[in-house]
Amino acid sequence: MAATEEVTLLDLWASPFGQRCRIALAEKKVEYEYIEQNLADKSELLLRSNPVHKKIPVLLHAGRSICESLLIVEYIDETWPSPSPLLPADDPYARARARFWARYVDDKLFDCQTRLWKLKSGEPAHEQAKEDLVQALTTLEAELGDRDYFGGEAFGFVDVALVPFTAWFHTYEKFGGGVAEELCPRLVAWAHRCKERNSVAMAIADPHKLYDFVLYLKQKFGAK
Amino acid sequence: MGSPELVKVIATFDSPFSHRAEAALRLKGVPYELVLEDLRNKSDLLLTHNPVHKMVPVLLHGGRAVCESLVIVEYVDETFQGPPLLPADPHRRATARIWARFIDDKCTKPLWLALWTNGDAQEGFVKEIKENLALLEGQLNGKRFFGGDAVGYLDVAASPFAYWLEVLEEVSGVSLATADEYPDLCRWAKEYTSDDKVMKCLPDRAKLLAHFTAMKDRYITTARSTATNCLPA
């Protein structure tokens, strides 16, 4: 059965997208080889495995490669349905809601945070990025509501999609995006709840180390 | 599996994303009511059921709303009986989803900007969309459809290139995908638009042409503004 064949993850320590995959693999208790990538000097293996985008994360399994973090997480969930099903197997509506909100994290939250660190502080576009970030966090906060997890009582797909970004709350605050405990207290509580899971605690970045990394990215790639 | 509850699709006649939702339903043989939306005057129905994005398409089923066209296609595939749109094998499913994401994340924006901008910026977008269309075409690999012998998820996802692209090329005067350059893609486009279920939810070509022509100046203005605001790569 293909599920027992070797699994490799090409990744970068700071990547929230890679962290999603690490969390999913850990939840499923799948053993895998982690290979840290140097994106400034891309390895042969990465270029061969993801020739179109040349980006991490890439999951290699049974000689095949899968890219795009949310699709990797779905693949992991489908290939190893237990333990810890991340998408409910028998509820298409719940699955649709989960896919919608996971995409929201990619399309809205990630976009805002990229603009927040890349653009020049004080410029109108940067002010817009701050507003958009607050909007995104507020929307996610409202969607979580009073539930323990986005899917209800069990840790699931949207939680995996979003939780790596909680390490960025410290960075958001440093870039003027607001204080998470004030903006989205339920999300902060939810993040603590998720971090009690070993899979999450082991995967997500240290917020201060991440902030230093973002400063390096800004210096290298940010608007001058 | 299957459901007797009424299905509605909130859509606009010209949107290929709305078409994806309708195509999925028709391929599964699910009857539905089409609710046409005026995006300049959004209805309470739309705003209630897609408060986050306020966009079409929205699928309403048993009083619940599903938003985002590709999410809708998967929901329809999982909920209703009929020929499967996605294959059973997890890797083949992932591959279909990856290329559908590629279309939405890497093709639609450069396509739009290639059609309506000008000068050096346009050259860049034209190069980008042509490269990406070539990559997408490669996924056909001699098959009749992306899905194999029958229309599937990725065919529905790629539908903008089967029908809308050619009309947009005519309105804009920009040629992006000739049959000489993209023989497989153009052959696939004919196959897709000839499918007896798909053709029932393709908008009338003359009406689509007239609509895009009427909107052309607005498309040009917003595209050029978008292009100047693009983040440095």
PDB file of N, CA and C in Angstrom, chain A residues 84-135:
ATOM      1  N   SER A  84      -6.710  11.254  13.432  1.00  0.00           N
ATOM      2  CA  SER A  84      -6.894  12.690  13.309  1.00  0.00           C
ATOM      3  C   SER A  84      -7.361  13.125  11.921  1.00  0.00           C
ATOM      4  N   PRO A  85      -8.554  12.737  11.487  1.00  0.00           N
ATOM      5  CA  PRO A  85      -9.057  13.234  10.196  1.00  0.00           C
ATOM      6  C   PRO A  85      -9.169  14.750  10.238  1.00  0.00           C
ATOM      7  N   LEU A  86      -8.619  15.412   9.218  1.00  0.00           N
ATOM      8  CA  LEU A  86      -8.568  16.872   9.217  1.00  0.00           C
ATOM      9  C   LEU A  86      -9.783  17.456   8.500  1.00  0.00           C
ATOM     10  N   LEU A  87     -10.291  16.762   7.475  1.00  0.00           N
ATOM     11  CA  LEU A  87     -11.532  17.155   6.823  1.00  0.00           C
ATOM     12  C   LEU A  87     -12.548  16.070   7.123  1.00  0.00           C
ATOM     13  N   PRO A  88     -13.777  16.420   7.544  1.00  0.00           N
ATOM     14  CA  PRO A  88     -14.758  15.377   7.878  1.00  0.00           C
ATOM     15  C   PRO A  88     -15.107  14.565   6.634  1.00  0.00           C
ATOM     16  N   ALA A  89     -15.002  13.240   6.763  1.00  0.00           N
ATOM     17  CA  ALA A  89     -15.116  12.379   5.584  1.00  0.00           C
ATOM     18  C   ALA A  89     -16.511  12.395   4.983  1.00  0.00           C
ATOM     19  N   ASP A  90     -17.535  12.562   5.804  1.00  0.00           N
ATOM     20  CA  ASP A  90     -18.904  12.341   5.326  1.00  0.00           C
ATOM     21  C   ASP A  90     -19.757  13.601   5.347  1.00  0.00           C
ATOM     22  N   ASP A  91     -19.157  14.765   5.283  1.00  0.00           N
ATOM     23  CA  ASP A  91     -19.931  16.008   5.358  1.00  0.00           C
ATOM     24  C   ASP A  91     -19.407  16.986   4.311  1.00  0.00           C
ATOM     25  N   PRO A  92     -19.925  16.893   3.065  1.00  0.00           N
ATOM     26  CA  PRO A  92     -19.416  17.756   2.001  1.00  0.00           C
ATOM     27  C   PRO A  92     -19.545  19.244   2.309  1.00  0.00           C
ATOM     28  N   TYR A  93     -20.590  19.625   3.043  1.00  0.00           N
ATOM     29  CA  TYR A  93     -20.763  21.047   3.344  1.00  0.00           C
ATOM     30  C   TYR A  93     -19.663  21.526   4.297  1.00  0.00           C
ATOM     31  N   ALA A  94     -19.379  20.737   5.324  1.00  0.00           N
ATOM     32  CA  ALA A  94     -18.307  21.100   6.260  1.00  0.00           C
ATOM     33  C   ALA A  94     -16.967  21.144   5.530  1.00  0.00           C
ATOM     34  N   ARG A  95     -16.769  20.229   4.586  1.00  0.00           N
ATOM     35  CA  ARG A  95     -15.536  20.227   3.801  1.00  0.00           C
ATOM     36  C   ARG A  95     -15.438  21.502   2.957  1.00  0.00           C
ATOM     37  N   ALA A  96     -16.571  21.890   2.360  1.00  0.00           N
ATOM     38  CA  ALA A  96     -16.587  23.105   1.535  1.00  0.00           C
ATOM     39  C   ALA A  96     -16.270  24.330   2.392  1.00  0.00           C
ATOM     40  N   ARG A  97     -16.873  24.402   3.588  1.00  0.00           N
ATOM     41  CA  ARG A  97     -16.601  25.528   4.482  1.00  0.00           C
ATOM     42  C   ARG A  97     -15.127  25.558   4.847  1.00  0.00           C
ATOM     43  N   ALA A  98     -14.544  24.398   5.132  1.00  0.00           N
ATOM     44  CA  ALA A  98     -13.130  24.331   5.518  1.00  0.00           C
ATOM     45  C   ALA A  98     -12.239  24.795   4.369  1.00  0.00           C
ATOM     46  N   ARG A  99     -12.540  24.340   3.167  1.00  0.00           N
ATOM     47  CA  ARG A  99     -11.720  24.752   2.012  1.00  0.00           C
ATOM     48  C   ARG A  99     -11.838  26.256   1.781  1.00  0.00           C
ATOM     49  N   PHE A 100     -13.024  26.781   1.935  1.00  0.00           N
ATOM     50  CA  PHE A 100     -13.248  28.219   1.745  1.00  0.00           C
ATOM     51  C   PHE A 100     -12.385  29.021   2.721  1.00  0.00           C
ATOM     52  N   TRP A 101     -12.425  28.648   3.992  1.00  0.00           N
ATOM     53  CA  TRP A 101     -11.702  29.432   5.005  1.00  0.00           C
ATOM     54  C   TRP A 101     -10.185  29.233   4.919  1.00  0.00           C
ATOM     55  N   ALA A 102      -9.766  28.059   4.516  1.00  0.00           N
ATOM     56  CA  ALA A 102      -8.329  27.850   4.329  1.00  0.00           C
ATOM     57  C   ALA A 102      -7.825  28.738   3.190  1.00  0.00           C
ATOM     58  N   ARG A 103      -8.603  28.834   2.116  1.00  0.00           N
ATOM     59  CA  ARG A 103      -8.231  29.712   1.000  1.00  0.00           C
ATOM     60  C   ARG A 103      -8.227  31.176   1.446  1.00  0.00           C
ATOM     61  N   TYR A 104      -9.149  31.524   2.346  1.00  0.00           N
ATOM     62  CA  TYR A 104      -9.212  32.900   2.848  1.00  0.00           C
ATOM     63  C   TYR A 104      -7.889  33.260   3.527  1.00  0.00           C
ATOM     64  N   VAL A 105      -7.355  32.314   4.299  1.00  0.00           N
ATOM     65  CA  VAL A 105      -6.069  32.568   4.961  1.00  0.00           C
ATOM     66  C   VAL A 105      -5.007  32.876   3.907  1.00  0.00           C
ATOM     67  N   ASP A 106      -4.964  32.077   2.837  1.00  0.00           N
ATOM     68  CA  ASP A 106      -3.965  32.296   1.788  1.00  0.00           C
ATOM     69  C   ASP A 106      -4.205  33.595   1.027  1.00  0.00           C
ATOM     70  N   ASP A 107      -5.428  33.811   0.632  1.00  0.00           N
ATOM     71  CA  ASP A 107      -5.708  34.927  -0.272  1.00  0.00           C
ATOM     72  C   ASP A 107      -5.720  36.271   0.451  1.00  0.00           C
ATOM     73  N   LYS A 108      -6.209  36.264   1.687  1.00  0.00           N
ATOM     74  CA  LYS A 108      -6.360  37.552   2.372  1.00  0.00           C
ATOM     75  C   LYS A 108      -5.268  37.785   3.411  1.00  0.00           C
ATOM     76  N   LEU A 109      -5.136  36.850   4.369  1.00  0.00           N
ATOM     77  CA  LEU A 109      -4.213  37.108   5.477  1.00  0.00           C
ATOM     78  C   LEU A 109      -2.775  37.168   4.988  1.00  0.00           C
ATOM     79  N   PHE A 110      -2.387  36.167   4.181  1.00  0.00           N
ATOM     80  CA  PHE A 110      -1.006  36.132   3.707  1.00  0.00           C
ATOM     81  C   PHE A 110      -0.698  37.343   2.839  1.00  0.00           C
ATOM     82  N   ASP A 111      -1.647  37.733   2.017  1.00  0.00           N
ATOM     83  CA  ASP A 111      -1.456  38.894   1.153  1.00  0.00           C
ATOM     84  C   ASP A 111      -1.228  40.152   1.987  1.00  0.00           C
ATOM     85  N   CYS A 112      -2.061  40.339   3.034  1.00  0.00           N
ATOM     86  CA  CYS A 112      -1.919  41.528   3.897  1.00  0.00           C
ATOM     87  C   CYS A 112      -0.568  41.532   4.595  1.00  0.00           C
ATOM     88  N   GLN A 113      -0.172  40.387   5.146  1.00  0.00           N
ATOM     89  CA  GLN A 113       1.068  40.390   5.921  1.00  0.00           C
ATOM     90  C   GLN A 113       2.273  40.634   5.021  1.00  0.00           C
ATOM     91  N   THR A 114       2.192  40.177   3.791  1.00  0.00           N
ATOM     92  CA  THR A 114       3.286  40.429   2.848  1.00  0.00           C
ATOM     93  C   THR A 114       3.398  41.916   2.557  1.00  0.00           C
ATOM     94  N   ARG A 115       2.268  42.554   2.315  1.00  0.00           N
ATOM     95  CA  ARG A 115       2.288  43.999   2.071  1.00  0.00           C
ATOM     96  C   ARG A 115       2.754  44.739   3.317  1.00  0.00           C
ATOM     97  N   LEU A 116       2.399  44.239   4.479  1.00  0.00           N
ATOM     98  CA  LEU A 116       2.747  44.922   5.737  1.00  0.00           C
ATOM     99  C   LEU A 116       4.262  45.037   5.901  1.00  0.00           C
ATOM    100  N   TRP A 117       4.998  43.933   5.581  1.00  0.00           N
ATOM    101  CA  TRP A 117       6.437  44.031   5.785  1.00  0.00           C
ATOM    102  C   TRP A 117       7.168  44.561   4.554  1.00  0.00           C
ATOM    103  N   LYS A 118       6.562  44.385   3.373  1.00  0.00           N
ATOM    104  CA  LYS A 118       7.286  44.765   2.155  1.00  0.00           C
ATOM    105  C   LYS A 118       7.227  46.257   1.870  1.00  0.00           C
ATOM    106  N   LEU A 119       6.088  46.862   2.161  1.00  0.00           N
ATOM    107  CA  LEU A 119       5.884  48.250   1.760  1.00  0.00           C
ATOM    108  C   LEU A 119       6.482  49.220   2.768  1.00  0.00           C
ATOM    109  N   LYS A 120       6.673  50.451   2.293  1.00  0.00           N
ATOM    110  CA  LYS A 120       7.326  51.455   3.141  1.00  0.00           C
ATOM    111  C   LYS A 120       6.325  52.008   4.144  1.00  0.00           C
ATOM    112  N   SER A 121       6.737  52.021   5.401  1.00  0.00           N
ATOM    113  CA  SER A 121       5.890  52.535   6.469  1.00  0.00           C
ATOM    114  C   SER A 121       5.552  54.000   6.225  1.00  0.00           C
ATOM    115  N   GLY A 122       4.304  54.361   6.526  1.00  0.00           N
ATOM    116  CA  GLY A 122       3.882  55.751   6.357  1.00  0.00           C
ATOM    117  C   GLY A 122       3.222  56.018   5.026  1.00  0.00           C
ATOM    118  N   GLU A 123       3.530  55.190   4.010  1.00  0.00           N
ATOM    119  CA  GLU A 123       2.904  55.361   2.688  1.00  0.00           C
ATOM    120  C   GLU A 123       1.432  54.925   2.753  1.00  0.00           C
ATOM    121  N   PRO A 124       0.559  55.527   1.903  1.00  0.00           N
ATOM    122  CA  PRO A 124      -0.861  55.130   1.900  1.00  0.00           C
ATOM    123  C   PRO A 124      -1.065  53.630   1.697  1.00  0.00           C
ATOM    124  N   ALA A 125      -0.247  53.018   0.837  1.00  0.00           N
ATOM    125  CA  ALA A 125      -0.417  51.584   0.579  1.00  0.00           C
ATOM    126  C   ALA A 125      -0.122  50.768   1.840  1.00  0.00           C
ATOM    127  N   HIS A 126       0.821  51.253   2.662  1.00  0.00           N
ATOM    128  CA  HIS A 126       1.139  50.543   3.904  1.00  0.00           C
ATOM    129  C   HIS A 126       0.009  50.694   4.910  1.00  0.00           C
ATOM    130  N   GLU A 127      -0.565  51.904   4.964  1.00  0.00           N
ATOM    131  CA  GLU A 127      -1.721  52.128   5.838  1.00  0.00           C
ATOM    132  C   GLU A 127      -2.864  51.202   5.425  1.00  0.00           C
ATOM    133  N   GLN A 128      -3.045  51.036   4.112  1.00  0.00           N
ATOM    134  CA  GLN A 128      -4.092  50.144   3.604  1.00  0.00           C
ATOM    135  C   GLN A 128      -3.825  48.708   4.033  1.00  0.00           C
ATOM    136  N   ALA A 129      -2.546  48.313   3.967  1.00  0.00           N
ATOM    137  CA  ALA A 129      -2.174  46.950   4.359  1.00  0.00           C
ATOM    138  C   ALA A 129      -2.538  46.709   5.828  1.00  0.00           C
ATOM    139  N   LYS A 130      -2.290  47.720   6.682  1.00  0.00           N
ATOM    140  CA  LYS A 130      -2.624  47.590   8.107  1.00  0.00           C
ATOM    141  C   LYS A 130      -4.121  47.415   8.300  1.00  0.00           C
ATOM    142  N   GLU A 131      -4.886  48.247   7.576  1.00  0.00           N
ATOM    143  CA  GLU A 131      -6.355  48.160   7.676  1.00  0.00           C
ATOM    144  C   GLU A 131      -6.844  46.797   7.211  1.00  0.00           C
ATOM    145  N   ASP A 132      -6.294  46.337   6.095  1.00  0.00           N
ATOM    146  CA  ASP A 132      -6.724  45.058   5.523  1.00  0.00           C
ATOM    147  C   ASP A 132      -6.387  43.910   6.469  1.00  0.00           C
ATOM    148  N   LEU A 133      -5.242  44.009   7.147  1.00  0.00           N
ATOM    149  CA  LEU A 133      -4.846  42.961   8.092  1.00  0.00           C
ATOM    150  C   LEU A 133      -5.829  42.906   9.258  1.00  0.00           C
ATOM    151  N   VAL A 134      -6.173  44.066   9.781  1.00  0.00           N
ATOM    152  CA  VAL A 134      -7.138  44.129  10.891  1.00  0.00           C
ATOM    153  C   VAL A 134      -8.461  43.508  10.445  1.00  0.00           C
ATOM    154  N   GLN A 135      -8.877  43.841   9.226  1.00  0.00           N
ATOM    155  CA  GLN A 135     -10.117  43.292   8.672  1.00  0.00           C
ATOM    156  C   GLN A 135     -10.054  41.777   8.589  1.00  0.00           C
TER     157      GLN A 135
END
